[in-house]
């Protein structure tokens, strides 16, 4: 039994081979072991019946790292936002506002 091969082989990534737009369907198809066109068809059906296909595609694009990239787009954006002084100031103001609301409600 080759345990190493089964545990390290699969990862959900946007791939370059078979990419049409951002590689989300091609990466999901490779991960699931199905043709990318099946995934594309599924997203088209979700788009036609409720519009969820577009949202799922965008979520996949943000959360799935690109082939060869260590992090996803969402991770990079969160890191950049966390390093921004303006973002840190906004978070601190929100915490202060929530903290003052809690003090007001507990004293009543």
mmCIF file with all atom_site columns, C-alpha atoms in Angstrom:
data_model
loop_
_atom_site.group_PDB
_atom_site.id
_atom_site.type_symbol
_atom_site.label_atom_id
_atom_site.label_alt_id
_atom_site.label_comp_id
_atom_site.label_asym_id
_atom_site.label_entity_id
_atom_site.label_seq_id
_atom_site.pdbx_PDB_ins_code
_atom_site.Cartn_x
_atom_site.Cartn_y
_atom_site.Cartn_z
_atom_site.occupancy
_atom_site.B_iso_or_equiv
_atom_site.pdbx_formal_charge
_atom_site.auth_seq_id
_atom_site.auth_comp_id
_atom_site.auth_asym_id
_atom_site.auth_atom_id
_atom_site.pdbx_PDB_model_num
ATOM 1   C CA . UNK A 1 1   ? 0.000   0.000  0.000   1.00 0.00 ? 1   UNK A CA 1
ATOM 2   C CA . UNK A 1 2   ? 1.242   3.421  -0.932  1.00 0.00 ? 2   UNK A CA 1
ATOM 3   C CA . UNK A 1 3   ? -0.247  5.785  1.649   1.00 0.00 ? 3   UNK A CA 1
ATOM 4   C CA . UNK A 1 4   ? 1.842   8.802  0.603   1.00 0.00 ? 4   UNK A CA 1
ATOM 5   C CA . UNK A 1 5   ? 0.390   8.877  -2.896  1.00 0.00 ? 5   UNK A CA 1
ATOM 6   C CA . UNK A 1 6   ? -3.222  8.898  -1.678  1.00 0.00 ? 6   UNK A CA 1
ATOM 7   C CA . UNK A 1 7   ? -2.794  11.681 0.880   1.00 0.00 ? 7   UNK A CA 1
ATOM 8   C CA . UNK A 1 8   ? -0.781  14.242 -1.072  1.00 0.00 ? 8   UNK A CA 1
ATOM 9   C CA . UNK A 1 9   ? -2.140  13.960 -4.626  1.00 0.00 ? 9   UNK A CA 1
ATOM 10  C CA . UNK A 1 10  ? -5.326  16.060 -4.649  1.00 0.00 ? 10  UNK A CA 1
ATOM 11  C CA . UNK A 1 11  ? -5.686  19.749 -3.997  1.00 0.00 ? 11  UNK A CA 1
ATOM 12  C CA . UNK A 1 12  ? -8.419  22.143 -5.056  1.00 0.00 ? 12  UNK A CA 1
ATOM 13  C CA . UNK A 1 13  ? -6.698  24.747 -7.231  1.00 0.00 ? 13  UNK A CA 1
ATOM 14  C CA . UNK A 1 14  ? -7.518  26.882 -10.262 1.00 0.00 ? 14  UNK A CA 1
ATOM 15  C CA . UNK A 1 15  ? -5.528  25.307 -13.080 1.00 0.00 ? 15  UNK A CA 1
ATOM 16  C CA . UNK A 1 16  ? -4.101  26.689 -16.308 1.00 0.00 ? 16  UNK A CA 1
ATOM 17  C CA . UNK A 1 17  ? -4.734  23.601 -18.456 1.00 0.00 ? 17  UNK A CA 1
ATOM 18  C CA . UNK A 1 18  ? -8.286  23.745 -19.856 1.00 0.00 ? 18  UNK A CA 1
ATOM 19  C CA . UNK A 1 19  ? -8.956  27.209 -18.444 1.00 0.00 ? 19  UNK A CA 1
ATOM 20  C CA . UNK A 1 20  ? -11.679 29.304 -20.078 1.00 0.00 ? 20  UNK A CA 1
ATOM 21  C CA . UNK A 1 21  ? -11.939 32.284 -17.716 1.00 0.00 ? 21  UNK A CA 1
ATOM 22  C CA . UNK A 1 22  ? -10.214 31.822 -14.350 1.00 0.00 ? 22  UNK A CA 1
ATOM 23  C CA . UNK A 1 23  ? -9.781  28.037 -14.178 1.00 0.00 ? 23  UNK A CA 1
ATOM 24  C CA . UNK A 1 24  ? -12.368 27.448 -11.453 1.00 0.00 ? 24  UNK A CA 1
ATOM 25  C CA . UNK A 1 25  ? -14.398 24.826 -13.338 1.00 0.00 ? 25  UNK A CA 1
ATOM 26  C CA . UNK A 1 26  ? -11.292 23.105 -14.701 1.00 0.00 ? 26  UNK A CA 1
ATOM 27  C CA . UNK A 1 27  ? -9.776  22.919 -11.211 1.00 0.00 ? 27  UNK A CA 1
ATOM 28  C CA . UNK A 1 28  ? -13.012 21.704 -9.630  1.00 0.00 ? 28  UNK A CA 1
ATOM 29  C CA . UNK A 1 29  ? -13.421 19.122 -12.384 1.00 0.00 ? 29  UNK A CA 1
ATOM 30  C CA . UNK A 1 30  ? -9.903  17.802 -11.864 1.00 0.00 ? 30  UNK A CA 1
ATOM 31  C CA . UNK A 1 31  ? -10.434 17.690 -8.082  1.00 0.00 ? 31  UNK A CA 1
ATOM 32  C CA . UNK A 1 32  ? -13.754 15.836 -8.421  1.00 0.00 ? 32  UNK A CA 1
ATOM 33  C CA . UNK A 1 33  ? -12.505 13.555 -11.180 1.00 0.00 ? 33  UNK A CA 1
ATOM 34  C CA . UNK A 1 34  ? -15.056 14.693 -13.767 1.00 0.00 ? 34  UNK A CA 1
ATOM 35  C CA . UNK A 1 35  ? -14.834 16.647 -17.000 1.00 0.00 ? 35  UNK A CA 1
ATOM 36  C CA . UNK A 1 36  ? -14.706 20.420 -16.543 1.00 0.00 ? 36  UNK A CA 1
ATOM 37  C CA . UNK A 1 37  ? -17.650 20.784 -18.937 1.00 0.00 ? 37  UNK A CA 1
ATOM 38  C CA . UNK A 1 38  ? -19.859 18.918 -16.445 1.00 0.00 ? 38  UNK A CA 1
ATOM 39  C CA . UNK A 1 39  ? -18.961 21.484 -13.781 1.00 0.00 ? 39  UNK A CA 1
ATOM 40  C CA . UNK A 1 40  ? -19.573 24.312 -16.262 1.00 0.00 ? 40  UNK A CA 1
ATOM 41  C CA . UNK A 1 41  ? -22.967 22.847 -17.132 1.00 0.00 ? 41  UNK A CA 1
ATOM 42  C CA . UNK A 1 42  ? -23.860 22.600 -13.445 1.00 0.00 ? 42  UNK A CA 1
ATOM 43  C CA . UNK A 1 43  ? -22.934 26.243 -12.876 1.00 0.00 ? 43  UNK A CA 1
ATOM 44  C CA . UNK A 1 44  ? -24.965 27.252 -15.947 1.00 0.00 ? 44  UNK A CA 1
ATOM 45  C CA . UNK A 1 45  ? -28.009 25.437 -14.541 1.00 0.00 ? 45  UNK A CA 1
ATOM 46  C CA . UNK A 1 46  ? -27.552 27.130 -11.154 1.00 0.00 ? 46  UNK A CA 1
ATOM 47  C CA . UNK A 1 47  ? -27.260 30.482 -12.953 1.00 0.00 ? 47  UNK A CA 1
ATOM 48  C CA . UNK A 1 48  ? -30.449 29.973 -14.940 1.00 0.00 ? 48  UNK A CA 1
ATOM 49  C CA . UNK A 1 49  ? -32.460 28.791 -11.933 1.00 0.00 ? 49  UNK A CA 1
ATOM 50  C CA . UNK A 1 50  ? -31.810 31.411 -9.300  1.00 0.00 ? 50  UNK A CA 1
ATOM 51  C CA . UNK A 1 51  ? -28.501 32.995 -10.284 1.00 0.00 ? 51  UNK A CA 1
ATOM 52  C CA . UNK A 1 52  ? -26.383 31.085 -7.765  1.00 0.00 ? 52  UNK A CA 1
ATOM 53  C CA . UNK A 1 53  ? -23.952 29.849 -10.432 1.00 0.00 ? 53  UNK A CA 1
ATOM 54  C CA . UNK A 1 54  ? -22.301 33.235 -10.851 1.00 0.00 ? 54  UNK A CA 1
ATOM 55  C CA . UNK A 1 55  ? -21.957 33.659 -7.096  1.00 0.00 ? 55  UNK A CA 1
ATOM 56  C CA . UNK A 1 56  ? -20.463 30.154 -6.747  1.00 0.00 ? 56  UNK A CA 1
ATOM 57  C CA . UNK A 1 57  ? -17.982 30.891 -9.531  1.00 0.00 ? 57  UNK A CA 1
ATOM 58  C CA . UNK A 1 58  ? -16.872 34.166 -7.919  1.00 0.00 ? 58  UNK A CA 1
ATOM 59  C CA . UNK A 1 59  ? -16.527 32.470 -4.525  1.00 0.00 ? 59  UNK A CA 1
ATOM 60  C CA . UNK A 1 60  ? -14.451 29.724 -6.127  1.00 0.00 ? 60  UNK A CA 1
ATOM 61  C CA . UNK A 1 61  ? -12.279 32.305 -7.882  1.00 0.00 ? 61  UNK A CA 1
ATOM 62  C CA . UNK A 1 62  ? -11.633 34.114 -4.596  1.00 0.00 ? 62  UNK A CA 1
ATOM 63  C CA . UNK A 1 63  ? -11.063 31.058 -2.394  1.00 0.00 ? 63  UNK A CA 1
ATOM 64  C CA . UNK A 1 64  ? -9.235  28.637 -4.719  1.00 0.00 ? 64  UNK A CA 1
ATOM 65  C CA . UNK A 1 65  ? -5.514  29.377 -5.066  1.00 0.00 ? 65  UNK A CA 1
ATOM 66  C CA . UNK A 1 66  ? -4.089  29.535 -8.567  1.00 0.00 ? 66  UNK A CA 1
ATOM 67  C CA . UNK A 1 67  ? -1.914  26.670 -9.740  1.00 0.00 ? 67  UNK A CA 1
ATOM 68  C CA . UNK A 1 68  ? 1.579   27.419 -8.454  1.00 0.00 ? 68  UNK A CA 1
ATOM 69  C CA . UNK A 1 69  ? 0.441   30.149 -6.046  1.00 0.00 ? 69  UNK A CA 1
ATOM 70  C CA . UNK A 1 70  ? 0.807   29.578 -2.302  1.00 0.00 ? 70  UNK A CA 1
ATOM 71  C CA . UNK A 1 71  ? -2.339  31.538 -1.328  1.00 0.00 ? 71  UNK A CA 1
ATOM 72  C CA . UNK A 1 72  ? -5.739  32.392 -2.741  1.00 0.00 ? 72  UNK A CA 1
ATOM 73  C CA . UNK A 1 73  ? -6.846  35.866 -3.765  1.00 0.00 ? 73  UNK A CA 1
ATOM 74  C CA . UNK A 1 74  ? -8.996  36.146 -0.631  1.00 0.00 ? 74  UNK A CA 1
ATOM 75  C CA . UNK A 1 75  ? -6.031  35.306 1.611   1.00 0.00 ? 75  UNK A CA 1
ATOM 76  C CA . UNK A 1 76  ? -3.904  37.948 -0.112  1.00 0.00 ? 76  UNK A CA 1
ATOM 77  C CA . UNK A 1 77  ? -6.653  40.569 0.229   1.00 0.00 ? 77  UNK A CA 1
ATOM 78  C CA . UNK A 1 78  ? -7.164  39.746 3.921   1.00 0.00 ? 78  UNK A CA 1
ATOM 79  C CA . UNK A 1 79  ? -3.429  40.026 4.559   1.00 0.00 ? 79  UNK A CA 1
ATOM 80  C CA . UNK A 1 80  ? -3.201  43.377 2.765   1.00 0.00 ? 80  UNK A CA 1
ATOM 81  C CA . UNK A 1 81  ? -6.255  44.702 4.603   1.00 0.00 ? 81  UNK A CA 1
ATOM 82  C CA . UNK A 1 82  ? -4.890  43.518 7.939   1.00 0.00 ? 82  UNK A CA 1
ATOM 83  C CA . UNK A 1 83  ? -1.627  45.372 7.302   1.00 0.00 ? 83  UNK A CA 1
ATOM 84  C CA . UNK A 1 84  ? -3.396  48.616 6.342   1.00 0.00 ? 84  UNK A CA 1
ATOM 85  C CA . UNK A 1 85  ? -3.405  51.294 9.083   1.00 0.00 ? 85  UNK A CA 1
ATOM 86  C CA . UNK A 1 86  ? -6.764  52.633 7.856   1.00 0.00 ? 86  UNK A CA 1
ATOM 87  C CA . UNK A 1 87  ? -8.320  49.173 8.167   1.00 0.00 ? 87  UNK A CA 1
ATOM 88  C CA . UNK A 1 88  ? -6.851  48.662 11.635  1.00 0.00 ? 88  UNK A CA 1
ATOM 89  C CA . UNK A 1 89  ? -8.199  52.067 12.690  1.00 0.00 ? 89  UNK A CA 1
ATOM 90  C CA . UNK A 1 90  ? -11.676 51.193 11.386  1.00 0.00 ? 90  UNK A CA 1
ATOM 91  C CA . UNK A 1 91  ? -11.621 47.863 13.254  1.00 0.00 ? 91  UNK A CA 1
ATOM 92  C CA . UNK A 1 92  ? -10.585 49.608 16.472  1.00 0.00 ? 92  UNK A CA 1
ATOM 93  C CA . UNK A 1 93  ? -13.384 52.181 16.098  1.00 0.00 ? 93  UNK A CA 1
ATOM 94  C CA . UNK A 1 94  ? -15.906 49.386 15.558  1.00 0.00 ? 94  UNK A CA 1
ATOM 95  C CA . UNK A 1 95  ? -14.648 47.556 18.646  1.00 0.00 ? 95  UNK A CA 1
ATOM 96  C CA . UNK A 1 96  ? -14.865 50.749 20.693  1.00 0.00 ? 96  UNK A CA 1
ATOM 97  C CA . UNK A 1 97  ? -18.412 51.395 19.466  1.00 0.00 ? 97  UNK A CA 1
ATOM 98  C CA . UNK A 1 98  ? -19.515 47.859 20.324  1.00 0.00 ? 98  UNK A CA 1
ATOM 99  C CA . UNK A 1 99  ? -17.788 48.077 23.708  1.00 0.00 ? 99  UNK A CA 1
ATOM 100 C CA . UNK A 1 100 ? -19.552 51.329 24.586  1.00 0.00 ? 100 UNK A CA 1
ATOM 101 C CA . UNK A 1 101 ? -22.925 49.825 23.572  1.00 0.00 ? 101 UNK A CA 1
ATOM 102 C CA . UNK A 1 102 ? -22.294 46.851 25.864  1.00 0.00 ? 102 UNK A CA 1
ATOM 103 C CA . UNK A 1 103 ? -21.481 49.169 28.781  1.00 0.00 ? 103 UNK A CA 1
ATOM 104 C CA . UNK A 1 104 ? -24.680 51.149 28.157  1.00 0.00 ? 104 UNK A CA 1
ATOM 105 C CA . UNK A 1 105 ? -26.876 48.029 28.153  1.00 0.00 ? 105 UNK A CA 1
ATOM 106 C CA . UNK A 1 106 ? -25.248 46.410 31.197  1.00 0.00 ? 106 UNK A CA 1
ATOM 107 C CA . UNK A 1 107 ? -25.680 49.507 33.384  1.00 0.00 ? 107 UNK A CA 1
ATOM 108 C CA . UNK A 1 108 ? -29.425 49.687 32.751  1.00 0.00 ? 108 UNK A CA 1
#
